[in-house]
Amino acid sequence: MLRPKIPTNPTPTGHLTPPAVAEPTAGVLSAQAPHPAPVAAAPSRPTVQLTPGTALALVGGGTAVVLVVGAVLVSLLLAVAITGASVAVCALVIRSLVQADAKRR
């Protein structure tokens, strides 16, 4: 009941390409033909161009993130300070009530 069911994968999931078939060419080979120049491979990822507009947007976005995170941290610190102060006031009031009750007896 609690055993995980692991799926089986009998066939590979990658894209399979058929092997290239070399076809014979008709004609007589005379002198060796010059080999064509190698073609540069296209980059796998496009290059990122940083324009002044995008740089300004990145700086603005980073500034906004820093300001929001700073505001959240300051509000958390303020909440902790207020909670600590209220607990201290409650402790003083309870101590005062206990001492006043002890003096009356």
Coordinates of N, CA and C in Angstrom, one line a residue:
M1 N 0.8 -1.2 0.0 CA 0.0 0.0 0.0 C 0.9 1.3 0.0
L2 N 1.9 1.3 0.8 CA 2.7 2.5 0.9 C 4.0 2.4 0.1
R3 N 4.1 1.4 -0.8 CA 5.3 1.2 -1.6 C 5.1 2.1 -2.8
P4 N 6.2 2.9 -3.2 CA 6.1 3.8 -4.4 C 6.1 2.9 -5.6
K5 N 5.3 3.4 -6.6 CA 5.3 2.7 -7.9 C 6.3 3.4 -8.8
I6 N 7.3 2.7 -9.2 CA 8.4 3.3 -10.0 C 8.0 2.9 -11.5
P7 N 7.9 3.9 -12.3 CA 7.6 3.6 -13.7 C 8.8 3.0 -14.4
T8 N 8.5 2.1 -15.3 CA 9.6 1.5 -16.1 C 9.6 2.2 -17.5
N9 N 10.8 2.4 -18.0 CA 11.0 3.0 -19.3 C 11.7 2.1 -20.2
P10 N 11.0 1.3 -21.0 CA 11.7 0.3 -21.8 C 12.4 0.9 -23.0
T11 N 12.0 2.0 -23.5 CA 12.6 2.7 -24.7 C 13.2 4.0 -24.3
P12 N 14.3 4.4 -24.9 CA 14.9 5.7 -24.6 C 14.0 6.8 -25.0
T13 N 14.1 7.9 -24.3 CA 13.2 9.0 -24.6 C 13.8 10.1 -25.4
G14 N 15.1 10.0 -25.7 CA 15.8 11.0 -26.5 C 15.4 10.9 -27.9
H15 N 15.7 12.0 -28.7 CA 15.4 12.0 -30.1 C 16.5 11.2 -30.8
L16 N 16.1 10.2 -31.6 CA 17.0 9.4 -32.3 C 17.0 9.9 -33.8
T17 N 18.2 10.0 -34.3 CA 18.4 10.4 -35.7 C 18.9 9.2 -36.5
P18 N 18.4 8.9 -37.7 CA 18.9 7.8 -38.4 C 20.3 8.1 -38.9
P19 N 21.2 7.0 -39.0 CA 22.5 7.2 -39.5 C 22.6 7.8 -40.9
A20 N 23.5 8.6 -41.2 CA 23.6 9.2 -42.5 C 24.2 8.1 -43.5
V21 N 23.6 8.1 -44.7 CA 24.0 7.1 -45.7 C 24.8 7.9 -46.7
A22 N 26.0 7.4 -47.0 CA 26.8 8.1 -48.0 C 26.5 7.5 -49.4
E23 N 26.1 8.3 -50.3 CA 25.8 7.8 -51.7 C 27.0 8.0 -52.6
P24 N 27.3 7.0 -53.4 CA 28.4 7.1 -54.3 C 28.2 8.1 -55.4
T25 N 29.2 8.8 -55.7 CA 29.1 9.8 -56.8 C 29.6 9.3 -58.1
A26 N 29.0 9.7 -59.1 CA 29.4 9.3 -60.5 C 30.5 10.2 -61.0
G27 N 31.5 9.6 -61.6 CA 32.5 10.5 -62.2 C 33.9 9.9 -61.8
V28 N 34.8 10.4 -62.5 CA 36.2 9.9 -62.3 C 36.9 11.0 -61.5
L29 N 37.6 10.5 -60.5 CA 38.4 11.4 -59.7 C 39.7 11.7 -60.4
S30 N 40.0 13.0 -60.7 CA 41.2 13.3 -61.3 C 42.1 13.9 -60.2
A31 N 42.5 15.1 -60.3 CA 43.4 15.7 -59.3 C 42.5 15.9 -58.0
Q32 N 43.2 16.1 -56.9 CA 42.5 16.3 -55.6 C 41.9 17.7 -55.7
A33 N 40.7 17.8 -55.3 CA 40.0 19.1 -55.3 C 40.3 19.7 -54.0
P34 N 40.4 21.0 -53.9 CA 40.7 21.7 -52.6 C 39.5 21.6 -51.7
H35 N 39.8 21.4 -50.5 CA 38.8 21.2 -49.4 C 38.2 22.6 -49.1
P36 N 36.9 22.6 -48.9 CA 36.3 23.9 -48.6 C 36.7 24.3 -47.2
A37 N 36.7 25.6 -46.9 CA 37.1 26.2 -45.7 C 36.1 25.7 -44.6
P38 N 36.6 25.4 -43.4 CA 35.6 25.0 -42.3 C 34.7 26.1 -41.9
V39 N 33.5 25.8 -41.7 CA 32.5 26.7 -41.3 C 32.4 26.8 -39.8
A40 N 32.4 28.0 -39.3 CA 32.4 28.2 -37.9 C 31.0 27.8 -37.3
A41 N 31.0 27.1 -36.3 CA 29.8 26.6 -35.7 C 29.0 27.7 -35.0
A42 N 27.7 27.7 -35.1 CA 26.9 28.8 -34.5 C 27.0 28.6 -33.0
P43 N 27.0 29.7 -32.2 CA 27.1 29.5 -30.8 C 25.8 28.9 -30.3
S44 N 25.9 28.1 -29.2 CA 24.7 27.4 -28.7 C 23.8 28.3 -28.0
R45 N 24.3 29.4 -27.4 CA 23.5 30.4 -26.7 C 23.7 31.7 -27.4
P46 N 22.6 32.5 -27.5 CA 22.8 33.8 -28.0 C 23.5 34.7 -27.0
T47 N 24.3 35.7 -27.6 CA 25.0 36.6 -26.7 C 24.1 37.6 -26.2
V48 N 24.4 38.1 -25.0 CA 23.6 39.1 -24.3 C 24.2 40.4 -24.6
Q49 N 23.4 41.3 -25.1 CA 23.9 42.7 -25.4 C 23.3 43.6 -24.3
L50 N 24.2 44.2 -23.6 CA 23.8 45.1 -22.5 C 23.8 46.6 -23.1
T51 N 22.6 47.1 -23.3 CA 22.5 48.5 -23.7 C 22.3 49.4 -22.5
P52 N 22.4 50.7 -22.7 CA 22.2 51.6 -21.6 C 20.8 51.4 -21.0
G53 N 19.8 51.2 -21.8 CA 18.5 51.0 -21.2 C 18.3 49.8 -20.3
T54 N 18.9 48.7 -20.8 CA 18.8 47.5 -20.0 C 19.7 47.6 -18.7
A55 N 20.8 48.3 -18.8 CA 21.7 48.5 -17.6 C 20.9 49.3 -16.6
L56 N 20.2 50.3 -17.1 CA 19.4 51.2 -16.2 C 18.3 50.4 -15.5
A57 N 17.7 49.5 -16.3 CA 16.6 48.7 -15.8 C 17.1 47.7 -14.7
L58 N 18.3 47.1 -15.0 CA 18.9 46.2 -14.0 C 19.2 46.9 -12.7
V59 N 19.8 48.1 -12.8 CA 20.1 48.9 -11.6 C 18.9 49.3 -10.9
G60 N 17.8 49.7 -11.6 CA 16.6 50.0 -10.9 C 15.9 48.9 -10.3
G61 N 15.9 47.7 -10.9 CA 15.4 46.5 -10.3 C 16.1 46.0 -9.1
G62 N 17.5 46.1 -9.2 CA 18.3 45.8 -8.0 C 18.0 46.7 -6.8
T63 N 17.9 48.0 -7.1 CA 17.6 49.0 -6.1 C 16.3 48.7 -5.4
A64 N 15.3 48.4 -6.2 CA 13.9 48.1 -5.7 C 14.0 46.8 -4.8
V65 N 14.7 45.8 -5.2 CA 14.8 44.6 -4.4 C 15.5 44.9 -3.1
V66 N 16.5 45.7 -3.1 CA 17.2 46.0 -1.9 C 16.3 46.8 -0.9
L67 N 15.6 47.7 -1.5 CA 14.7 48.5 -0.6 C 13.6 47.7 0.0
V68 N 13.0 46.8 -0.8 CA 11.9 46.0 -0.3 C 12.4 45.1 0.8
V69 N 13.6 44.4 0.5 CA 14.1 43.5 1.6 C 14.5 44.3 2.8
G70 N 15.1 45.5 2.7 CA 15.4 46.3 3.8 C 14.2 46.7 4.6
A71 N 13.1 47.1 3.9 CA 11.9 47.4 4.6 C 11.3 46.3 5.4
V72 N 11.4 45.1 4.8 CA 10.8 43.9 5.5 C 11.7 43.6 6.7
L73 N 13.0 43.6 6.6 CA 13.8 43.4 7.7 C 13.7 44.4 8.9
V74 N 13.6 45.7 8.5 CA 13.4 46.7 9.5 C 12.0 46.5 10.2
S75 N 11.0 46.1 9.5 CA 9.7 45.9 10.1 C 9.7 44.7 11.0
L76 N 10.4 43.7 10.7 CA 10.6 42.5 11.6 C 11.3 42.9 12.8
L77 N 12.4 43.7 12.7 CA 13.1 44.1 13.9 C 12.3 45.0 14.8
L78 N 11.5 45.9 14.2 CA 10.6 46.7 14.9 C 9.5 45.9 15.7
A79 N 9.0 44.8 15.0 CA 8.0 44.0 15.7 C 8.6 43.2 16.9
V80 N 9.9 42.8 16.7 CA 10.5 42.1 17.8 C 10.8 43.1 19.0
A81 N 11.1 44.3 18.7 CA 11.4 45.3 19.7 C 10.1 45.7 20.5
I82 N 9.0 45.8 19.7 CA 7.7 46.2 20.4 C 7.2 45.0 21.2
T83 N 7.4 43.8 20.7 CA 7.0 42.6 21.5 C 7.8 42.5 22.8
G84 N 9.1 42.7 22.7 CA 10.0 42.7 23.9 C 9.6 43.8 24.9
A85 N 9.3 45.0 24.4 CA 8.9 46.0 25.3 C 7.6 45.7 26.0
S86 N 6.6 45.2 25.3 CA 5.3 44.9 25.9 C 5.5 43.7 26.9
V87 N 6.3 42.7 26.6 CA 6.6 41.7 27.6 C 7.2 42.2 28.9
A88 N 8.1 43.2 28.7 CA 8.8 43.8 29.9 C 7.8 44.6 30.7
V89 N 6.9 45.3 30.1 CA 5.9 46.0 30.8 C 4.9 45.1 31.5
C90 N 4.5 44.0 30.9 CA 3.7 43.0 31.5 C 4.4 42.4 32.8
A91 N 5.7 42.1 32.6 CA 6.4 41.6 33.8 C 6.5 42.5 34.9
L92 N 6.7 43.8 34.6 CA 6.7 44.8 35.7 C 5.3 44.9 36.4
V93 N 4.2 44.9 35.6 CA 2.9 45.0 36.2 C 2.6 43.8 37.1
I94 N 3.0 42.6 36.6 CA 2.7 41.4 37.4 C 3.6 41.4 38.7
R95 N 4.8 41.8 38.6 CA 5.7 41.9 39.7 C 5.1 42.9 40.8
S96 N 4.6 44.0 40.3 CA 4.0 45.0 41.2 C 2.8 44.5 41.9
L97 N 1.9 43.7 41.1 CA 0.7 43.2 41.7 C 1.1 42.1 42.8
V98 N 2.1 41.3 42.5 CA 2.5 40.3 43.4 C 3.1 40.9 44.7
Q99 N 3.9 41.9 44.6 CA 4.4 42.6 45.8 C 3.4 43.3 46.6
A100 N 2.4 43.9 45.9 CA 1.3 44.6 46.6 C 0.5 43.6 47.3
D101 N 0.2 42.5 46.8 CA -0.6 41.4 47.4 C 0.2 40.9 48.6
A102 N 1.5 40.8 48.5 CA 2.3 40.2 49.6 C 2.3 41.2 50.8
K103 N 2.3 42.5 50.5 CA 2.3 43.5 51.6 C 1.0 43.6 52.4
R104 N -0.1 43.3 51.7 CA -1.4 43.4 52.4 C -1.5 42.2 53.4
R105 N -0.9 41.2 53.3 CA -1.1 40.0 54.2 C -0.4 40.3 55.5

